[in-house]
Short mmCIF file of C-alpha atoms and ligand atoms in Angstrom, two decimals:
data_model
loop_
_atom_site.label_atom_id
_atom_site.label_comp_id
_atom_site.label_asym_id
_atom_site.label_seq_id
_atom_site.Cartn_x
_atom_site.Cartn_y
_atom_site.Cartn_z
CA MET A 1 49.01 43.48 27.64
CA LYS A 2 47.35 42.54 30.92
CA GLU A 3 48.07 38.88 30.13
CA THR A 4 51.78 39.58 30.61
CA TYR A 5 51.10 39.78 34.34
CA LEU A 6 48.73 36.84 34.62
CA SER A 7 49.76 33.27 35.29
CA ILE A 8 46.83 30.86 35.05
CA SER A 9 47.40 27.29 36.30
CA PRO A 10 47.04 24.35 33.90
CA GLU A 11 44.01 23.05 35.86
CA VAL A 12 42.17 26.36 35.56
CA LYS A 13 43.15 26.81 31.90
CA GLU A 14 41.85 23.36 31.07
CA ALA A 15 38.56 23.97 32.85
CA GLN A 16 38.08 27.25 31.02
CA ALA A 17 38.96 25.75 27.64
CA ALA A 18 36.38 23.02 28.26
CA GLY A 19 33.75 25.63 29.21
CA LYS A 20 33.56 24.40 32.81
CA PRO A 21 32.74 26.59 35.84
CA VAL A 22 35.60 28.09 37.88
CA VAL A 23 35.44 29.69 41.35
CA ALA A 24 38.05 32.19 42.56
CA LEU A 25 39.31 32.19 46.17
CA GLU A 26 41.28 34.88 48.00
CA SER A 27 44.56 34.47 49.85
CA THR A 28 44.57 37.22 52.52
CA ILE A 29 42.19 35.04 54.49
CA ILE A 30 45.05 32.48 54.51
CA SER A 31 48.00 34.77 55.27
CA HIS A 32 46.35 37.41 57.47
CA GLY A 33 42.91 36.06 58.38
CA MET A 34 43.70 32.84 60.23
CA PRO A 35 46.58 31.30 62.21
CA TYR A 36 48.84 28.49 60.97
CA PRO A 37 48.23 25.59 60.43
CA GLN A 38 44.42 25.93 60.40
CA ASN A 39 44.78 28.44 57.56
CA VAL A 40 46.43 26.00 55.15
CA GLU A 41 44.08 23.17 56.10
CA MET A 42 41.16 25.49 55.38
CA ALA A 43 42.71 26.59 52.07
CA LYS A 44 43.07 23.01 50.84
CA GLN A 45 39.69 21.87 52.12
CA VAL A 46 37.81 24.78 50.54
CA GLU A 47 39.35 23.89 47.17
CA GLN A 48 38.20 20.29 47.64
CA ILE A 49 34.65 21.38 48.45
CA ILE A 50 34.53 23.45 45.24
CA ARG A 51 35.71 20.41 43.25
CA ASP A 52 33.17 18.13 44.98
CA HIS A 53 30.43 20.50 43.85
CA GLY A 54 31.33 20.50 40.18
CA ALA A 55 33.59 23.54 39.79
CA THR A 56 37.33 24.19 39.58
CA PRO A 57 38.93 26.28 42.36
CA ALA A 58 41.31 29.11 41.52
CA THR A 59 43.02 30.60 44.56
CA VAL A 60 44.62 33.93 43.67
CA ALA A 61 47.91 35.44 44.93
CA ILE A 62 50.78 37.62 43.73
CA MET A 63 53.88 35.47 43.16
CA ASP A 64 57.05 35.87 41.15
CA GLY A 65 55.93 39.14 39.61
CA LYS A 66 52.61 37.75 38.38
CA ILE A 67 49.00 37.55 39.42
CA LYS A 68 48.74 33.82 39.85
CA ILE A 69 45.31 32.25 39.27
CA GLY A 70 45.21 28.70 40.65
CA LEU A 71 47.84 27.75 43.22
CA THR A 72 49.73 24.56 44.03
CA GLU A 73 49.70 23.03 47.52
CA GLU A 74 53.22 24.33 47.94
CA ASP A 75 52.06 27.87 47.10
CA LEU A 76 49.29 27.57 49.69
CA GLU A 77 51.78 26.36 52.28
CA ARG A 78 54.08 29.34 51.62
CA LEU A 79 51.24 31.85 51.91
CA ALA A 80 50.09 30.21 55.14
CA SER A 81 53.47 30.02 56.85
CA GLU A 82 55.85 32.73 55.60
CA LYS A 83 56.16 35.78 57.81
CA ASP A 84 56.60 38.56 55.25
CA VAL A 85 53.62 37.98 52.98
CA ALA A 86 52.25 41.36 51.84
CA LYS A 87 48.54 42.10 52.12
CA VAL A 88 47.87 43.43 48.64
CA SER A 89 45.04 45.82 47.98
CA ARG A 90 44.48 47.73 44.70
CA ARG A 91 46.93 50.41 45.85
CA ASP A 92 49.73 47.86 46.41
CA MET A 93 49.29 45.74 43.32
CA ALA A 94 51.82 47.34 40.96
CA GLU A 95 54.37 47.71 43.75
CA VAL A 96 54.29 44.06 44.84
CA ILE A 97 54.33 42.80 41.23
CA ALA A 98 57.30 45.08 40.47
CA LYS A 99 59.23 43.77 43.48
CA GLY A 100 58.48 40.15 42.60
CA GLY A 101 57.43 39.63 46.20
CA LEU A 102 54.94 37.24 47.77
CA GLY A 103 51.54 38.88 48.13
CA ALA A 104 48.16 37.76 49.35
CA THR A 105 45.13 39.15 47.56
CA THR A 106 42.24 40.71 49.46
CA VAL A 107 38.65 40.68 48.23
CA THR A 108 39.56 43.72 46.12
CA THR A 109 42.57 42.28 44.33
CA THR A 110 41.06 38.81 44.02
CA MET A 111 38.14 40.44 42.18
CA ILE A 112 40.62 42.23 39.92
CA GLY A 113 42.51 39.02 39.15
CA ALA A 114 39.33 36.96 38.70
CA HIS A 115 37.90 39.48 36.26
CA MET A 116 41.12 39.59 34.24
CA ALA A 117 41.07 35.79 34.07
CA GLY A 118 37.41 35.65 33.05
CA ILE A 119 36.14 34.14 36.34
CA ASP A 120 32.68 35.31 37.40
CA VAL A 121 32.26 33.87 40.91
CA PHE A 122 34.47 34.32 43.95
CA VAL A 123 34.08 32.76 47.40
CA THR A 124 35.39 34.24 50.64
CA GLY A 125 34.52 34.46 54.34
CA GLY A 126 33.90 38.10 55.13
CA LEU A 127 34.30 41.32 53.29
CA GLY A 128 35.88 44.61 54.29
CA GLY A 129 33.58 47.58 54.85
CA VAL A 130 33.10 50.86 56.65
CA HIS A 131 34.84 50.53 60.01
CA ARG A 132 33.23 51.68 63.22
CA GLY A 133 34.38 55.12 64.31
CA TYR A 134 34.17 56.27 60.69
CA ASN A 135 33.92 59.92 61.73
CA GLU A 136 37.36 59.83 63.29
CA HIS A 137 39.45 57.72 60.96
CA MET A 138 37.40 57.42 57.73
CA ASP A 139 38.45 53.79 57.29
CA VAL A 140 36.48 52.39 54.35
CA SER A 141 37.71 49.16 52.80
CA ALA A 142 38.68 49.26 49.13
CA ASP A 143 36.49 46.14 48.83
CA LEU A 144 33.41 48.34 48.62
CA GLU A 145 34.81 50.45 45.77
CA GLU A 146 35.84 47.32 43.91
CA LEU A 147 32.36 45.85 44.14
CA GLY A 148 31.17 49.10 42.59
CA GLN A 149 33.38 48.76 39.54
CA THR A 150 34.24 45.12 38.85
CA PRO A 151 31.62 42.65 37.62
CA VAL A 152 32.39 39.64 39.81
CA THR A 153 29.94 37.95 42.19
CA VAL A 154 31.36 37.67 45.71
CA VAL A 155 29.91 35.05 48.05
CA CYS A 156 30.50 35.85 51.72
CA ALA A 157 28.84 35.35 55.12
CA GLY A 158 28.00 39.04 55.45
CA ALA A 159 30.22 41.29 57.46
CA LYS A 160 31.19 41.00 61.08
CA ALA A 161 30.40 43.62 63.62
CA ILE A 162 34.00 44.87 63.64
CA LEU A 163 32.42 46.99 60.90
CA ASP A 164 29.70 49.60 60.89
CA LEU A 165 27.09 47.45 59.15
CA PRO A 166 24.47 50.11 58.31
CA ARG A 167 27.10 52.44 56.84
CA THR A 168 28.57 49.54 54.87
CA LEU A 169 25.14 48.86 53.37
CA GLU A 170 24.64 52.56 52.57
CA TYR A 171 27.98 52.69 50.80
CA LEU A 172 27.16 49.63 48.68
CA GLU A 173 23.80 51.16 47.79
CA THR A 174 25.52 54.33 46.59
CA LYS A 175 27.89 52.27 44.44
CA GLY A 176 25.00 50.35 42.87
CA VAL A 177 25.95 46.99 44.31
CA PRO A 178 23.13 44.49 44.84
CA VAL A 179 23.41 42.84 48.24
CA VAL A 180 21.57 39.55 48.00
CA GLY A 181 20.47 37.61 51.07
CA TYR A 182 20.64 33.89 50.35
CA GLN A 183 17.45 32.43 51.79
CA THR A 184 17.27 35.37 54.19
CA ASP A 185 15.81 38.89 54.33
CA LYS A 186 18.35 40.21 56.82
CA LEU A 187 22.06 40.83 56.48
CA PRO A 188 23.99 37.88 57.92
CA ALA A 189 26.65 39.02 60.40
CA PHE A 190 29.48 36.58 59.80
CA PHE A 191 29.77 34.69 63.13
CA SER A 192 26.05 35.23 63.67
CA SER A 193 23.53 34.07 61.11
CA SER A 194 21.56 37.31 61.21
CA SER A 195 21.65 41.00 62.08
CA ASP A 196 18.89 43.58 62.49
CA TYR A 197 19.50 45.04 59.02
CA GLU A 198 17.01 44.38 56.24
CA LEU A 199 18.22 43.64 52.73
CA ASN A 200 16.41 44.68 49.56
CA THR A 201 17.13 41.53 47.63
CA ARG A 202 16.59 37.92 48.50
CA ALA A 203 17.35 34.82 46.45
CA ASP A 204 16.31 31.29 47.35
CA SER A 205 18.25 29.33 44.74
CA PRO A 206 21.63 29.49 42.97
CA GLU A 207 19.73 29.69 39.64
CA GLN A 208 18.02 32.91 40.73
CA ILE A 209 21.40 34.46 41.50
CA ALA A 210 22.88 33.22 38.22
CA ARG A 211 19.99 34.80 36.31
CA MET A 212 20.59 38.20 37.95
CA MET A 213 24.30 37.90 37.14
CA LYS A 214 23.52 37.16 33.50
CA ILE A 215 21.25 40.19 33.20
CA SER A 216 23.74 42.46 34.95
CA HIS A 217 26.49 41.28 32.57
CA ASP A 218 24.27 41.57 29.49
CA LEU A 219 23.34 45.12 30.45
CA GLU A 220 27.01 45.90 31.11
CA LEU A 221 26.06 47.53 34.39
CA GLY A 222 29.66 47.03 35.43
CA GLN A 223 29.42 46.46 39.15
CA GLY A 224 29.76 43.26 41.13
CA MET A 225 27.17 41.49 43.21
CA LEU A 226 27.45 40.59 46.86
CA VAL A 227 25.80 37.35 47.92
CA THR A 228 25.48 37.06 51.68
CA ASN A 229 25.09 33.49 52.92
CA PRO A 230 24.26 33.00 56.62
CA ILE A 231 26.43 30.72 58.71
CA LYS A 232 24.49 27.60 59.75
CA LYS A 233 22.61 28.00 63.03
CA GLU A 234 24.49 25.11 64.65
CA ASP A 235 27.83 26.77 63.85
CA GLU A 236 27.04 30.36 64.78
CA ILE A 237 28.17 32.41 67.76
CA PRO A 238 25.15 34.47 68.82
CA HIS A 239 25.34 38.28 68.72
CA GLU A 240 25.05 38.71 72.45
CA GLU A 241 28.16 36.64 72.96
CA ILE A 242 30.39 37.91 70.20
CA ASP A 243 29.50 41.61 70.38
CA GLN A 244 31.26 42.23 73.70
CA ILE A 245 34.34 40.46 72.42
CA ILE A 246 34.36 42.57 69.28
CA ASP A 247 34.02 45.73 71.40
CA GLN A 248 37.01 44.67 73.45
CA ALA A 249 39.06 43.87 70.33
CA ILE A 250 38.30 47.32 68.89
CA ARG A 251 39.28 48.99 72.18
CA GLU A 252 42.58 47.11 72.20
CA ALA A 253 43.25 48.08 68.58
CA ASP A 254 42.66 51.76 69.45
CA GLU A 255 44.89 51.55 72.49
CA ALA A 256 47.66 49.91 70.48
CA GLY A 257 47.35 52.61 67.79
CA VAL A 258 46.67 50.05 65.03
CA LYS A 259 45.60 51.60 61.75
CA GLY A 260 45.35 51.28 57.97
CA LYS A 261 45.69 47.82 56.49
CA ASP A 262 46.74 46.31 59.83
CA THR A 263 43.36 46.97 61.44
CA THR A 264 41.37 44.05 60.02
CA PRO A 265 44.09 41.39 60.61
CA PHE A 266 44.64 42.71 64.15
CA LEU A 267 40.95 42.49 65.00
CA LEU A 268 40.56 39.01 63.48
CA ALA A 269 43.53 37.64 65.45
CA LYS A 270 42.39 39.33 68.66
CA ILE A 271 38.90 37.81 68.37
CA VAL A 272 40.39 34.33 67.91
CA GLU A 273 42.47 34.90 71.04
CA LEU A 274 39.56 36.24 73.11
CA THR A 275 37.27 33.36 72.12
CA ASP A 276 39.92 30.67 72.68
CA GLY A 277 39.70 29.68 69.04
CA ARG A 278 35.93 29.32 68.92
CA SER A 279 35.65 32.15 66.42
CA LEU A 280 38.22 30.40 64.23
CA ASP A 281 36.03 27.27 64.08
CA ALA A 282 33.03 29.37 63.10
CA ASN A 283 35.10 31.24 60.52
CA ILE A 284 36.28 28.02 58.88
CA LYS A 285 32.78 26.52 58.82
CA LEU A 286 31.26 29.57 57.21
CA VAL A 287 33.90 29.55 54.48
CA TYR A 288 33.03 25.90 53.70
CA ASN A 289 29.36 26.79 53.65
CA ASN A 290 30.09 29.62 51.18
CA ALA A 291 32.18 27.31 49.00
CA VAL A 292 29.19 25.01 48.46
CA LEU A 293 26.96 27.91 47.43
CA GLY A 294 29.66 29.55 45.30
CA ALA A 295 30.22 26.35 43.34
CA GLN A 296 26.46 25.94 42.85
CA ILE A 297 26.19 29.53 41.57
CA ALA A 298 29.14 29.04 39.21
CA VAL A 299 27.58 25.83 37.83
CA ALA A 300 24.19 27.53 37.37
CA TYR A 301 25.73 30.61 35.76
CA ASN A 302 27.79 28.48 33.43
CA GLU A 303 24.63 26.72 32.24
CA ILE A 304 22.76 29.96 31.60
CA ALA A 305 25.72 31.69 29.97
CA ASN A 306 26.38 28.76 27.61
CA SER A 307 22.78 28.15 26.61
N1 LIG B 401 37.06 39.97 56.86
C1 LIG B 401 37.13 38.73 57.38
N2 LIG B 401 38.20 37.94 57.09
C2 LIG B 401 39.20 38.37 56.27
C3 LIG B 401 39.10 39.68 55.70
C4 LIG B 401 38.02 40.43 56.04
O1 LIG B 401 36.24 38.33 58.12
O2 LIG B 401 40.18 37.63 56.04
C5 LIG B 401 40.18 40.15 54.75
C6 LIG B 401 39.72 40.06 53.29
O3 LIG B 401 40.83 39.73 52.49
C7 LIG B 401 39.27 41.48 52.99
C8 LIG B 401 40.26 42.27 53.79
O4 LIG B 401 39.29 41.82 51.62
O5 LIG B 401 40.43 41.54 54.99
C9 LIG B 401 39.79 43.67 54.08
O6 LIG B 401 40.84 44.41 54.59
P1 LIG B 401 40.66 45.99 54.80
O7 LIG B 401 39.62 46.11 55.86
O8 LIG B 401 42.01 46.47 55.24
O9 LIG B 401 40.20 46.54 53.49
MN1 LIG B 402 40.98 49.96 55.85
#
């Protein structure tokens, strides 16, 4: 039944039929996370990096009444440039499919699509989480719930300080989601390679991560895994610099009365503006860095799962 709503590209189908590793990619980062035309350049380049590292990319979006797994360059261009692309979370999925509209998938809905299509690894930039000021507006991203219930490994650069990082970690702990630091003991903070928050789990190789994935799947634990990969030191924007900018962006969002699903895109765009595009460079570089690791994990997992 579910297959009725899935449209898997020929390239992805072929890879799967041949038992080759596939890596899912989200599309909200394209439509709502970055400005045009850097967004479409990033979307194409990240696919190329996945291919160069031995896996097949599968960018996910809602198009023509289907969950599309694996997009054409034309699809990427539309998502990057059209004005009325919907940001589709779990709540919006049936609605946007019913309307036949153009929808970008968040971490949540990319996990849903990846799992339906049998893809185990998904690469993104940053994840949604518990927003700051939780006591007032109780804004918790659906991404955290999804990680608690869908067995897909998400590779990200941690979460940026637009979020309440300690509460985000507490929430993931409650949901039984392993948060793995890749070659680090501390939670990476997106633009900055590290934060003050200790992680429980560290992995130093893609094989180690693949092994944990295999065990989690074999045990049918049911939740996803979050791999946090620090941005390279030479590409980072240090805490001290970015924190004030984030504070200002949050203040402006409050003043403008931004809420719900508009909050994250507003803050991302505001930070790009306030840093004169420097945050955009860092954002793009960390996605590329995650793509390399995600492909390596998918290759390693594929070997273990097929042996
Ligand atoms: N964080 C980023 N860049 C992004 C997002 C988050 O640094 O592009 C996007 C992802 O698609 C994520 C979504 O799933 O925002 C979270 O939105 P919300 O906070 O409304 O759940
Ligand atoms: Mn939210």
